[in-house]
């Protein structure tokens, strides 16, 4: 390094003394060299002669493998910079990036060091200036532009022979004025004030573009326009070190205002393509920052063009309404929902005709989170974007493209859902309403060459439930399924299979024709129930107090019969409307707390069956009897392949003033009352009036008591087997006509009821837990 200081000091004296512009040795100007080998330094000075040339490696014969160093120095004249570029480069060594574990340090025996940020050629300047990197191997260093007036290349070798073809390059002295993009800020290296009064358009360059940009530098470019003007920046080339998505190392930051307290348009690093930015008004600040670190990076920096103009789009057509201008764009805007809110969007320059050759994007975003999901409805109230009459069948000039499926997230602007243009003079007057598939609707307006009156459209954010079916016209969570429209289909909780939203009430109305019944089968069910403590077959308000699903039979005169309330993992059993009913009504209620995945169900409209269904019957006039599942004691079977369900209804009636006691002596039906519910098969028992039925499935243990006393003289049993049933052992129950009353002689009491005197002789288990013994008088 002492040698480098010595040679540069000598070069400075030679240049100031008016020596020749190019010489191969400084030996005649220097004190005795520290080695007796011939000097190999080269110097290239701009002094009115040729402004470009070539250089190459020295031819060195070094049979003793002594260390040789050659210094190539390039010095520009005042007002100039140096640009050095390598054409070929094949130094014998392994570059630092290629050093493998266990190898000797890279670039040991032959390398080149680069210095391009020297402020002067004073002795010791190489030590004080930033090190531009050490290079060897076959990959040439990238081009260098001097930060000031000088570039130095230090070539080192200890090989026996160095051919002139080892490296070849070109140098050029270029005008430094193009890097002065405005008025220099005093006491700064690369900060400028760019005023429209002095320069309306021009270039914006990083300090050494297109050479490798300097380390440890901060440059500020302050743009000052006139009132009513905006500033446009277009980066034609942008190449900075990429340290991560948040640009923690080197970056360009653009502020939408006069200083770094203004709002930030963006921070950029890495390689950017088509980066075009606009200020919101007449001031803009661009800051270029690089870290002080080792010189492993070789990025170019940036080259851009700027323009001050009062003809860019005025932003009042955005700011006067509920939209927000997207900083950095000419006229892009975003509109965020305020929950089921509405508003209007307009063309630029509204209410006057739009200006030509403008492209504006409208991002209209509904709410989408764990509590909300919205879609966007767009309805036009004015529309006039003239067509090019030479191509009347297409929107070849101006257009409004609409995207309904979130294509902007992947920059898929070529996949629009609607392309609109033309005059509002035909029927229909305006384009039809548009509805987004999800929470986002995006429009791109391009005004083209022709001028028109533009458009005005109303947007509405509606709650999007993602439920198939005919939605209520008011946007509430209400859906209707009519047999005339579709005989079978699906419905689900909002947003299924994602979690349903909180604070929601949804209804699902299934309407059959007079000679039909509708069956509903639940294939998935998970409804939040934090305090759920259901016992066998008992659900309702006592156990489902957070979120729940309810169901009713509906009558043609508006009446309802409750079927139950379900929550947790207790899937409702298959539902079927009775003969003569209008259909089914199913409702989902959610509170303001946490949520779950909800449910998915399917429905089938089928021809009405007998009031007893596929089996069952009307039972009366007896004191006791037995009812059981089809084929009992054999397992029950699933319905025929073409049917959605198999249903058996029993109606048991006692004499007036009497009640009914029913005891299940055997029960095995698919499902589990508290763990997974009864999705495949269910026995519903109406024994209390009024109120929903008891819902039974699972398996009764021999010691369990499944015995129920009716509140009136009738009970109803309905056994429904869904098409997804795999079958089970079935069930058998003994029903008995009993009396309940104080002071009445009761030789055989059971659960607060009196059994008939001769019941003991029946051989049936009328009372749970009592042994079946026949008295002697029988």
XYZ file of C-alpha atoms in Angstrom:
778
model
C 0.000 0.000 0.000
C 2.990 2.379 0.650
C 3.882 1.878 -2.987
C 0.392 2.951 -4.079
C 0.579 6.158 -2.047
C 3.985 6.901 -3.497
C 2.941 6.441 -7.129
C -0.285 8.482 -6.845
C 1.587 11.345 -5.197
C 4.081 11.236 -8.049
C 1.220 11.200 -10.584
C -0.319 14.303 -9.042
C 2.929 16.207 -9.316
C 3.370 15.071 -12.916
C -0.101 16.174 -13.973
C 0.213 19.549 -12.305
C 3.609 20.029 -13.992
C 2.049 19.380 -17.380
C 3.514 15.989 -18.150
C 2.310 13.844 -21.097
C -1.243 12.484 -21.057
C -0.134 8.847 -21.129
C 3.077 7.235 -19.967
C 4.137 3.757 -19.008
C 6.513 4.465 -16.162
C 6.902 7.137 -13.510
C 10.443 6.055 -12.667
C 11.954 9.278 -14.026
C 9.794 11.350 -11.647
C 10.182 9.241 -8.559
C 12.678 8.418 -5.927
C 14.338 4.998 -6.176
C 11.760 2.215 -6.400
C 11.422 -0.272 -3.524
C 12.160 -3.053 -6.018
C 14.676 -3.277 -8.811
C 12.124 -4.828 -11.175
C 10.918 -2.609 -14.049
C 7.896 -0.458 -13.234
C 4.574 -1.413 -14.933
C 2.269 1.470 -13.943
C 0.088 3.185 -16.520
C -1.598 6.544 -16.322
C -4.351 8.002 -18.518
C -5.054 11.708 -18.226
C -7.684 13.843 -19.991
C -6.063 17.070 -21.177
C -7.871 18.004 -24.325
C -6.787 14.956 -26.275
C -8.700 11.788 -27.007
C -11.570 11.204 -24.580
C -11.530 7.430 -24.831
C -9.128 4.571 -25.323
C -8.205 1.055 -24.287
C -5.925 -0.516 -21.709
C -4.690 -4.036 -21.147
C -2.583 -6.103 -18.786
C 1.179 -5.573 -18.778
C 3.404 -8.285 -20.204
C 5.536 -9.372 -17.283
C 8.309 -11.968 -17.103
C 8.800 -12.998 -13.509
C 10.833 -16.221 -13.350
C 11.416 -15.929 -9.590
C 7.723 -15.492 -8.759
C 8.332 -12.187 -7.081
C 5.358 -10.050 -6.084
C 4.572 -7.490 -8.771
C 2.063 -4.647 -8.526
C 0.950 -2.399 -11.379
C -1.126 0.713 -10.808
C -3.443 1.919 -13.583
C -4.630 5.438 -12.906
C -7.294 7.374 -14.843
C -7.608 11.111 -14.197
C -10.356 13.242 -15.752
C -10.157 16.948 -16.391
C -12.255 19.377 -14.326
C -15.941 18.970 -15.280
C -15.366 15.361 -16.311
C -15.723 11.882 -14.844
C -13.999 8.602 -15.761
C -15.883 5.533 -17.012
C -13.886 2.286 -16.972
C -15.239 -0.979 -18.383
C -13.638 -4.411 -18.834
C -14.058 -6.303 -22.080
C -12.138 -9.428 -21.062
C -11.001 -10.529 -17.630
C -9.400 -13.863 -16.719
C -7.197 -13.416 -13.688
C -5.813 -16.628 -12.311
C -7.507 -17.213 -8.985
C -10.828 -18.022 -7.360
C -13.121 -15.106 -6.633
C -14.266 -14.606 -3.029
C -17.760 -15.922 -3.745
C -16.292 -19.211 -4.972
C -14.025 -20.062 -2.025
C -14.977 -23.466 -0.646
C -14.599 -24.757 2.898
C -10.997 -25.731 3.551
C -9.548 -23.874 0.571
C -6.922 -21.201 0.868
C -8.215 -17.624 0.932
C -9.396 -16.540 -2.500
C -7.547 -14.177 -4.833
C -4.152 -14.899 -3.260
C -1.709 -14.917 -6.154
C -3.328 -12.671 -8.710
C -6.061 -10.069 -8.303
C -7.182 -6.542 -9.041
C -8.295 -3.940 -6.498
C -10.547 -1.111 -7.652
C -10.836 2.433 -6.260
C -13.362 4.748 -7.903
C -14.415 7.087 -5.101
C -11.149 8.991 -4.539
C -11.708 12.675 -3.876
C -8.149 13.537 -4.966
C -4.805 11.969 -5.860
C -3.077 13.048 -2.702
C -0.805 10.570 -0.940
C -2.843 8.238 1.251
C -6.108 8.857 -0.601
C -6.439 5.164 -1.475
C -6.537 4.347 2.219
C -9.138 7.039 2.924
C -11.409 6.310 -0.051
C -13.919 3.481 -0.222
C -12.538 0.159 -1.379
C -14.313 -0.887 -4.571
C -13.587 -4.595 -4.292
C -10.990 -7.254 -5.041
C -11.494 -9.361 -8.164
C -9.999 -12.452 -9.756
C -11.213 -15.372 -11.789
C -13.095 -15.219 -15.106
C -15.925 -12.833 -14.136
C -15.018 -9.212 -14.865
C -15.841 -6.403 -12.455
C -18.781 -4.289 -13.520
C -18.185 -0.911 -15.064
C -17.018 1.939 -12.847
C -17.715 5.664 -13.021
C -15.572 7.857 -10.814
C -17.363 9.672 -8.013
C -14.999 12.584 -8.551
C -12.226 12.713 -11.205
C -10.108 9.607 -10.669
C -10.221 5.823 -10.877
C -7.334 3.569 -9.801
C -6.859 -0.113 -10.657
C -4.181 -1.961 -8.666
C -3.106 -5.196 -10.380
C -1.129 -7.729 -8.297
C 0.534 -10.977 -9.441
C 3.324 -13.360 -8.447
C 3.030 -15.667 -11.473
C 6.045 -16.288 -13.679
C 4.436 -14.794 -16.755
C 1.608 -12.322 -17.353
C 0.225 -12.074 -20.903
C -1.239 -8.771 -22.168
C -4.569 -10.538 -22.796
C -5.099 -11.260 -19.097
C -7.456 -8.284 -18.954
C -8.538 -5.762 -21.547
C -10.762 -2.752 -20.979
C -11.864 0.630 -22.247
C -11.926 4.027 -20.589
C -13.874 7.123 -21.445
C -13.899 10.636 -20.012
C -17.509 11.760 -19.785
C -19.220 15.034 -19.021
C -19.896 15.389 -15.278
C -22.712 17.897 -15.757
C -25.342 15.179 -16.399
C -24.958 14.079 -12.767
C -25.835 17.592 -11.601
C -29.584 17.191 -11.957
C -30.259 20.551 -10.316
C -28.675 23.170 -8.137
C -26.123 21.529 -5.814
C -26.840 21.847 -2.107
C -23.748 23.389 -0.439
C -21.491 21.108 1.576
C -23.066 17.940 0.157
C -21.681 15.422 -2.303
C -24.779 14.543 -4.282
C -27.836 16.512 -3.105
C -29.654 18.867 -5.454
C -32.632 21.182 -5.642
C -34.554 20.797 -8.911
C -36.809 23.781 -9.649
C -39.301 23.954 -12.488
C -38.251 27.535 -13.172
C -34.835 26.213 -14.224
C -35.623 22.771 -15.638
C -39.073 21.412 -16.527
C -37.822 17.937 -17.511
C -34.521 16.136 -17.174
C -32.553 13.101 -16.063
C -32.260 11.799 -12.516
C -29.105 9.710 -12.014
C -27.499 8.026 -9.037
C -24.036 9.491 -8.359
C -21.998 7.102 -10.547
C -24.602 5.604 -12.901
C -24.172 3.327 -14.897
C -21.169 2.310 -12.821
C -21.343 0.610 -9.459
C -22.892 3.055 -7.006
C -20.885 4.257 -3.969
C -21.152 2.945 -0.445
C -21.863 5.099 2.630
C -23.643 7.901 0.844
C -26.885 9.858 1.206
C -28.241 11.911 -1.681
C -31.349 14.105 -1.584
C -33.159 15.324 -4.688
C -35.730 17.988 -3.826
C -38.234 18.877 -6.560
C -39.987 22.255 -6.358
C -42.788 23.006 -8.802
C -45.390 25.724 -9.104
C -48.911 25.762 -7.673
C -51.227 23.471 -9.624
C -48.399 21.308 -10.909
C -47.526 17.711 -10.148
C -44.240 15.874 -10.642
C -43.784 12.626 -12.528
C -40.804 10.299 -12.024
C -40.135 7.383 -14.341
C -37.227 5.093 -13.493
C -35.919 3.646 -16.732
C -33.310 1.563 -14.891
C -33.283 0.663 -11.204
C -30.734 -1.741 -9.718
C -29.972 -1.598 -5.988
C -28.766 -4.254 -3.589
C -31.775 -6.238 -2.358
C -31.551 -7.008 1.336
C -35.174 -8.007 1.887
C -38.722 -6.842 1.236
C -38.393 -3.905 3.650
C -35.114 -2.671 2.095
C -33.024 -2.584 5.309
C -29.723 -1.836 3.529
C -29.555 0.354 0.413
C -32.739 2.111 -0.709
C -34.449 4.911 -2.559
C -37.284 6.527 -0.609
C -39.753 8.905 -2.228
C -41.639 11.429 -0.081
C -44.874 13.041 -1.242
C -43.859 16.522 -0.159
C -40.952 18.900 0.435
C -39.006 17.019 3.147
C -38.627 13.724 4.974
C -41.496 14.542 7.336
C -43.899 14.207 4.392
C -45.888 11.064 3.689
C -43.833 8.283 2.125
C -44.871 7.112 -1.325
C -42.589 4.109 -1.132
C -39.176 2.679 -0.297
C -37.518 0.758 -3.132
C -34.537 -1.543 -3.557
C -33.543 -4.536 -5.659
C -34.511 -4.412 -9.318
C -37.640 -2.479 -10.208
C -39.502 -2.620 -13.503
C -41.842 0.069 -14.821
C -41.531 2.170 -11.686
C -43.484 5.371 -12.382
C -44.414 7.720 -9.540
C -46.431 10.934 -9.267
C -46.496 13.546 -6.541
C -49.835 14.664 -5.142
C -48.921 18.328 -5.505
C -45.958 20.523 -6.487
C -43.289 19.174 -4.094
C -41.397 15.874 -4.011
C -38.301 14.553 -2.250
C -36.199 11.569 -3.356
C -33.564 10.189 -0.960
C -30.880 7.688 -1.980
C -29.135 5.947 0.928
C -26.368 3.307 0.975
C -24.732 1.576 3.925
C -21.001 1.833 4.756
C -19.911 -1.768 4.206
C -17.518 -3.970 2.259
C -17.748 -3.754 -1.498
C -19.200 -7.155 -2.420
C -22.182 -5.658 -4.192
C -21.899 -4.294 -7.734
C -25.268 -2.699 -8.469
C -25.717 0.137 -10.953
C -28.035 2.470 -9.065
C -30.767 4.182 -11.029
C -31.558 6.297 -14.041
C -34.843 8.126 -14.330
C -36.577 11.037 -15.985
C -38.635 13.705 -14.244
C -41.281 16.095 -15.474
C -43.175 19.012 -13.928
C -46.634 19.521 -15.438
C -50.021 21.070 -14.739
C -51.687 18.685 -17.217
C -51.564 15.612 -14.984
C -54.917 14.539 -13.557
C -56.371 16.799 -10.871
C -57.149 14.746 -7.800
C -60.274 16.598 -6.646
C -62.506 13.990 -8.344
C -61.133 11.577 -5.731
C -60.799 13.726 -2.640
C -64.329 15.159 -2.773
C -65.805 11.701 -2.258
C -65.143 8.760 0.040
C -62.169 7.546 -1.975
C -58.500 7.967 -1.120
C -55.786 8.726 -3.652
C -53.111 6.025 -3.786
C -49.878 7.966 -3.249
C -47.426 7.748 -6.076
C -50.020 7.082 -8.777
C -51.403 9.621 -11.207
C -55.045 8.959 -10.403
C -55.439 5.534 -8.772
C -57.792 5.420 -5.819
C -58.912 3.003 -3.156
C -62.282 2.783 -1.466
C -62.606 0.794 1.745
C -65.915 -0.327 3.164
C -67.341 1.273 6.269
C -69.471 -1.878 6.705
C -72.335 -2.201 4.257
C -71.733 1.364 3.044
C -72.372 2.940 -0.362
C -70.840 5.679 -2.500
C -69.996 6.764 -6.032
C -67.036 6.564 -8.393
C -66.442 8.941 -11.295
C -64.152 9.436 -14.262
C -61.249 11.894 -13.892
C -62.243 15.541 -14.391
C -65.854 14.794 -13.356
C -68.364 16.407 -13.956
C -66.639 17.655 -17.113
C -65.601 15.404 -20.034
C -62.512 13.379 -19.295
C -59.101 14.174 -20.750
C -57.430 11.847 -23.231
C -54.680 9.303 -22.668
C -55.192 8.797 -18.966
C -55.258 5.474 -17.137
C -56.790 5.353 -13.662
C -57.414 2.338 -11.450
C -60.160 2.016 -8.850
C -59.680 -0.484 -6.014
C -63.008 -0.999 -4.242
C -62.524 -3.295 -1.272
C -65.154 -4.691 1.058
C -64.510 -6.005 4.542
C -62.931 -9.435 4.905
C -61.976 -10.733 8.332
C -63.093 -13.260 10.911
C -66.215 -11.221 11.589
C -67.099 -9.831 8.172
C -67.224 -10.817 4.544
C -68.557 -8.445 1.905
C -68.982 -8.275 -1.851
C -69.261 -5.232 -4.102
C -72.248 -4.322 -6.265
C -71.644 -1.739 -9.031
C -74.542 0.060 -10.745
C -73.981 2.658 -13.481
C -75.895 5.923 -13.476
C -74.055 7.517 -16.398
C -71.854 6.065 -19.112
C -70.258 7.457 -22.267
C -66.888 6.179 -23.536
C -66.951 6.592 -27.360
C -65.873 3.730 -29.589
C -63.467 4.025 -32.463
C -65.852 3.900 -35.423
C -63.313 2.054 -37.549
C -63.568 -0.835 -35.066
C -67.121 -0.591 -33.699
C -67.184 -4.166 -32.392
C -64.398 -3.673 -29.849
C -63.169 -1.221 -27.259
C -60.036 -0.381 -29.212
C -59.819 3.205 -27.925
C -61.150 4.122 -24.501
C -62.580 1.487 -22.163
C -63.523 0.608 -18.627
C -62.355 -2.862 -17.619
C -63.850 -4.463 -14.533
C -62.308 -7.254 -12.462
C -64.556 -9.210 -10.105
C -62.334 -12.060 -8.929
C -59.295 -10.413 -7.333
C -57.127 -10.586 -10.451
C -55.130 -7.536 -9.349
C -53.486 -9.610 -6.603
C -51.507 -11.464 -9.285
C -51.318 -8.577 -11.800
C -53.657 -10.516 -14.110
C -55.065 -7.400 -15.737
C -55.418 -9.234 -19.034
C -58.131 -11.443 -17.488
C -60.928 -8.928 -17.047
C -64.534 -9.935 -16.421
C -66.091 -7.035 -18.342
C -64.821 -4.518 -20.905
C -67.205 -1.600 -21.324
C -67.342 1.187 -23.880
C -69.894 2.929 -26.079
C -72.611 5.554 -25.740
C -75.595 5.456 -23.391
C -78.106 5.943 -26.198
C -79.417 2.432 -26.735
C -81.580 0.178 -24.599
C -80.430 -0.601 -21.978
C -79.154 2.892 -21.315
C -76.258 1.798 -19.104
C -74.192 -1.348 -18.613
C -75.891 -3.918 -16.370
C -75.039 -4.093 -12.654
C -71.911 -6.008 -11.753
C -71.316 -8.080 -8.629
C -67.918 -9.187 -7.346
C -67.229 -12.813 -6.480
C -65.505 -11.829 -3.251
C -64.736 -8.656 -1.318
C -62.792 -6.940 -4.132
C -63.856 -5.155 -7.289
C -61.285 -3.328 -9.437
C -61.833 -1.032 -12.409
C -59.273 0.227 -14.913
C -60.318 3.294 -16.890
C -58.330 4.190 -20.029
C -59.503 7.296 -21.861
C -57.738 6.698 -25.183
C -57.620 9.231 -28.033
C -61.311 10.160 -28.106
C -62.993 12.339 -25.525
C -66.278 11.391 -23.857
C -68.600 12.341 -21.041
C -67.291 9.511 -18.879
C -69.138 7.577 -16.221
C -70.691 7.691 -12.813
C -71.393 4.494 -10.887
C -72.776 3.632 -7.490
C -70.996 1.010 -5.426
C -72.596 -0.892 -2.571
C -70.853 -3.124 -0.072
C -73.095 -6.086 0.722
C -72.467 -8.841 3.203
C -71.355 -11.883 1.226
C -72.458 -15.098 2.848
C -71.252 -17.529 0.187
C -74.410 -19.520 0.542
C -76.001 -21.128 -2.534
C -79.663 -20.406 -3.037
C -81.954 -17.498 -3.815
C -80.779 -14.615 -1.641
C -83.112 -12.095 -0.062
C -83.296 -8.892 -2.126
C -82.382 -6.709 0.848
C -78.978 -8.335 1.302
C -79.770 -9.968 4.646
C -78.716 -13.535 5.367
C -81.923 -15.187 4.160
C -82.069 -17.807 1.422
C -84.936 -19.669 -0.188
C -84.966 -23.074 -1.893
C -88.079 -23.852 -3.943
C -88.955 -27.183 -5.409
C -90.003 -25.525 -8.680
C -86.488 -24.160 -9.136
C -84.360 -27.131 -8.074
C -85.219 -30.567 -6.712
C -81.990 -31.131 -4.810
C -78.990 -29.081 -3.760
C -76.768 -27.877 -0.919
C -76.758 -25.056 1.568
C -74.348 -24.100 4.317
C -73.507 -21.655 7.043
C -71.998 -18.348 5.852
C -68.471 -18.671 4.464
C -68.321 -22.443 4.967
C -65.823 -24.172 5.175
C -64.276 -21.053 6.737
C -65.660 -19.860 10.033
C -69.040 -18.188 9.978
C -69.147 -14.523 11.105
C -70.288 -13.440 14.531
C -73.404 -11.340 15.221
C -75.314 -13.034 12.410
C -78.788 -14.476 11.979
C -79.423 -16.547 8.866
C -82.534 -18.356 7.689
C -82.942 -21.103 5.108
C -86.492 -21.606 3.845
C -87.264 -24.799 1.917
C -90.608 -24.662 0.102
C -92.203 -27.821 -1.279
C -95.158 -28.071 -3.647
C -98.472 -29.305 -2.110
C -97.771 -32.923 -3.050
C -94.134 -33.013 -1.924
C -92.007 -33.366 1.165
C -88.469 -32.063 1.694
C -85.654 -33.939 3.425
C -82.526 -32.266 4.860
C -79.381 -34.201 5.807
C -76.421 -32.563 7.586
C -73.010 -33.729 6.378
C -70.899 -31.425 8.566
C -71.754 -29.667 11.802
C -69.619 -27.678 14.227
C -71.321 -24.760 15.952
C -69.671 -22.983 18.861
C -71.005 -23.950 22.288
C -68.576 -22.974 25.064
C -70.937 -23.874 27.909
C -72.546 -26.873 26.236
C -73.517 -29.577 28.744
C -76.156 -31.531 26.879
C -77.527 -34.768 28.210
C -78.884 -37.582 26.105
C -81.258 -36.223 23.525
C -81.924 -32.951 25.351
C -80.960 -29.780 23.527
C -82.411 -26.299 23.388
C -82.091 -23.024 25.267
C -80.741 -24.707 28.372
C -77.711 -26.107 26.556
C -77.256 -23.943 23.416
C -76.882 -20.358 24.606
C -74.068 -18.951 22.414
C -74.472 -20.083 18.793
C -77.035 -22.571 17.561
C -79.063 -24.005 14.687
C -82.842 -24.350 14.965
C -85.423 -26.012 12.707
C -89.205 -25.921 12.289
C -91.881 -27.508 10.157
C -93.728 -24.702 8.389
C -97.441 -24.695 7.611
C -99.105 -23.061 4.623
C -100.944 -20.662 6.895
C -97.711 -19.426 8.489
C -97.643 -21.768 11.476
C -94.445 -23.372 12.780
C -93.725 -26.556 14.683
C -90.321 -26.597 16.459
C -88.029 -29.527 15.787
C -85.080 -28.622 17.990
C -82.027 -26.527 18.667
C -78.505 -27.888 18.134
C -74.983 -26.717 18.868
C -71.504 -28.028 19.593
C -70.707 -31.186 17.649
C -74.192 -32.669 18.073
C -75.217 -32.878 14.436
C -78.982 -32.669 13.886
C -80.600 -35.851 12.745
C -82.151 -36.014 9.263
C -85.155 -33.700 8.933
C -88.289 -34.260 6.864
C -91.350 -32.090 6.517
C -94.630 -33.980 7.155
C -97.241 -34.585 4.505
C -99.285 -31.447 3.921
C -96.709 -29.041 5.388
C -95.217 -26.191 3.401
C -91.642 -27.261 4.088
C -88.815 -26.618 6.548
C -87.306 -23.506 8.084
C -83.738 -23.695 9.397
C -82.047 -20.832 11.234
C -78.498 -20.093 12.380
C -77.861 -17.702 15.262
C -74.373 -16.463 16.256
C -73.450 -14.096 19.078
C -70.630 -11.550 19.311
C -67.895 -13.879 20.533
C -65.775 -16.536 18.849
C -66.970 -18.627 15.940
C -66.680 -22.086 14.341
C -66.810 -23.696 10.907
C -70.596 -24.091 10.916
C -72.476 -26.621 8.840
C -73.044 -28.033 5.401
C -76.343 -29.710 4.516
C -78.186 -31.012 1.470
C -81.854 -31.056 0.609
C -84.077 -33.226 -1.597
C -87.678 -32.591 -2.651
C -89.548 -35.894 -3.160
C -93.181 -36.952 -3.752
C -95.168 -36.951 -0.542
C -95.456 -40.264 1.310
C -98.248 -41.553 3.549
C -98.672 -39.751 6.837
C -97.032 -42.847 8.370
C -94.107 -42.667 5.936
C -92.589 -45.912 4.687
C -93.728 -47.805 7.790
C -95.226 -47.005 11.164
C -98.925 -46.657 11.925
C -101.729 -45.364 14.109
C -102.044 -47.119 17.487
C -105.050 -46.700 19.797
C -107.634 -48.733 21.742
C -105.055 -50.822 23.621
C -103.597 -50.573 27.114
C -100.093 -51.341 26.002
C -98.020 -52.416 23.042
C -94.608 -52.565 21.371
C -93.118 -50.426 18.604
C -89.772 -51.170 16.984
C -87.514 -50.204 14.114
C -88.070 -51.843 10.718
C -86.941 -55.504 10.582
C -86.239 -55.596 14.326
C -84.589 -57.670 15.813
C -82.648 -57.627 12.555
C -80.643 -54.438 11.791
C -82.480 -51.652 10.011
C -81.391 -50.818 6.462
C -80.557 -47.678 4.553
C -83.170 -46.360 2.104
C -83.186 -47.406 -1.506
C -80.476 -45.799 -3.618
C -82.892 -43.415 -5.297
C -84.363 -42.073 -2.028
C -82.927 -39.484 0.310
C -84.353 -41.124 3.429
C -86.565 -43.795 4.896
C -89.168 -42.597 7.413
C -91.459 -44.408 9.871
C -94.065 -42.470 11.886
C -96.081 -43.928 14.771
C -98.985 -42.109 16.424
C -99.954 -43.657 19.797
C -103.111 -42.439 21.512
C -104.436 -43.373 24.980
C -107.957 -42.928 26.322
C -108.908 -39.414 27.438
C -107.514 -38.583 30.849
C -104.793 -41.166 30.552
C -101.118 -40.694 29.693
C -98.476 -42.826 28.051
C -95.295 -44.306 29.452
C -92.689 -45.475 26.959
C -89.671 -47.584 27.922
C -86.870 -48.490 25.501
C -85.659 -51.943 26.403
C -83.192 -52.015 23.504
C -81.668 -49.173 21.460
C -78.795 -49.143 18.902
C -78.882 -46.379 16.277
C -75.868 -44.864 14.490
C -74.441 -41.762 16.139
C -73.597 -40.436 19.597
C -75.845 -37.896 21.246
C -73.166 -35.655 22.727
C -70.029 -36.383 20.687
C -71.240 -36.293 17.100
C -75.025 -36.151 17.104
C -77.316 -38.177 14.864
C -76.363 -37.320 11.250
C -77.216 -40.715 9.684
C -80.319 -41.836 11.612
C -82.478 -40.489 14.416
C -85.540 -41.378 16.452
C -87.601 -38.344 17.453
C -90.048 -38.731 20.322
C -92.798 -36.179 20.898
C -93.965 -36.850 24.457
C -94.198 -33.363 25.948
C -96.558 -30.754 24.591
C -95.800 -28.077 23.678
C -92.136 -28.375 22.824
C -89.728 -29.920 20.370
C -89.223 -33.692 20.262
C -86.581 -35.648 22.089
C -83.833 -36.696 19.671
C -82.317 -40.132 20.222
C -79.413 -42.044 18.689
C -76.416 -43.987 19.957
C -76.465 -47.177 21.996
C -78.297 -47.811 25.242
C -76.395 -49.790 27.843
C -78.433 -52.592 29.525
C -78.358 -50.748 32.856
C -79.453 -47.376 31.399
C -83.033 -46.201 31.984
C -84.527 -44.712 28.807
C -88.117 -44.193 29.978
C -90.378 -41.204 29.261
C -93.834 -40.173 30.521
C -96.043 -38.159 28.175
C -97.669 -34.914 29.229
C -100.884 -35.764 27.347
C -102.724 -38.831 26.061
C -100.665 -39.067 22.856
C -97.106 -39.468 21.702
C -95.478 -39.533 18.290
C -92.368 -41.368 17.197
C -90.570 -40.605 13.956
C -87.636 -42.758 12.872
C -85.667 -41.262 9.934
C -82.836 -43.144 8.220
C -80.671 -41.010 5.864
C -79.158 -42.262 2.629
C -75.681 -42.257 4.201
C -76.740 -44.726 6.888
C -74.792 -47.984 7.203
C -77.338 -49.624 9.520
C -77.344 -50.726 13.167
C -79.187 -53.106 15.493
C -82.297 -50.956 15.787
C -84.576 -50.402 18.760
C -87.644 -51.698 20.559
C -89.910 -49.840 23.014
C -92.862 -50.812 25.229
C -95.603 -48.207 25.571
C -98.191 -48.374 28.298
C -101.377 -46.464 29.039
C -101.021 -45.140 32.606
C -102.846 -42.912 35.060
C -101.301 -40.137 37.041
C -103.125 -38.627 39.999
C -102.998 -38.236 43.783
C -105.067 -40.453 46.048
C -105.663 -43.115 43.398
C -105.029 -46.745 44.228
C -101.858 -47.753 42.447
C -100.879 -51.420 42.825
C -98.111 -51.084 40.218
C -96.348 -47.704 40.338
C -93.626 -46.679 37.870
C -91.972 -43.281 37.684
C -94.912 -41.510 39.291
C -97.496 -43.262 37.129
C -99.850 -46.177 37.745
C -99.614 -49.124 35.399
C -102.747 -51.005 34.392
C -103.520 -53.905 36.826
C -103.083 -56.573 34.142
C -99.817 -55.075 32.768
C -97.850 -57.414 35.003
C -99.281 -60.366 33.067
C -98.148 -59.065 29.664
C -94.593 -60.388 29.865
C -93.330 -56.956 28.734
C -90.998 -54.605 30.564
C -93.415 -51.726 31.119
C -91.145 -50.039 33.657
C -87.414 -49.593 33.256
C -85.361 -51.510 35.768
C -88.214 -53.721 36.954
C -87.849 -57.490 36.411
C -90.315 -59.134 34.085
C -92.118 -61.643 36.316
C -95.591 -63.063 35.897
C -97.634 -63.039 39.144
C -99.389 -66.280 40.156
C -102.866 -64.980 39.319
C -101.831 -64.586 35.669
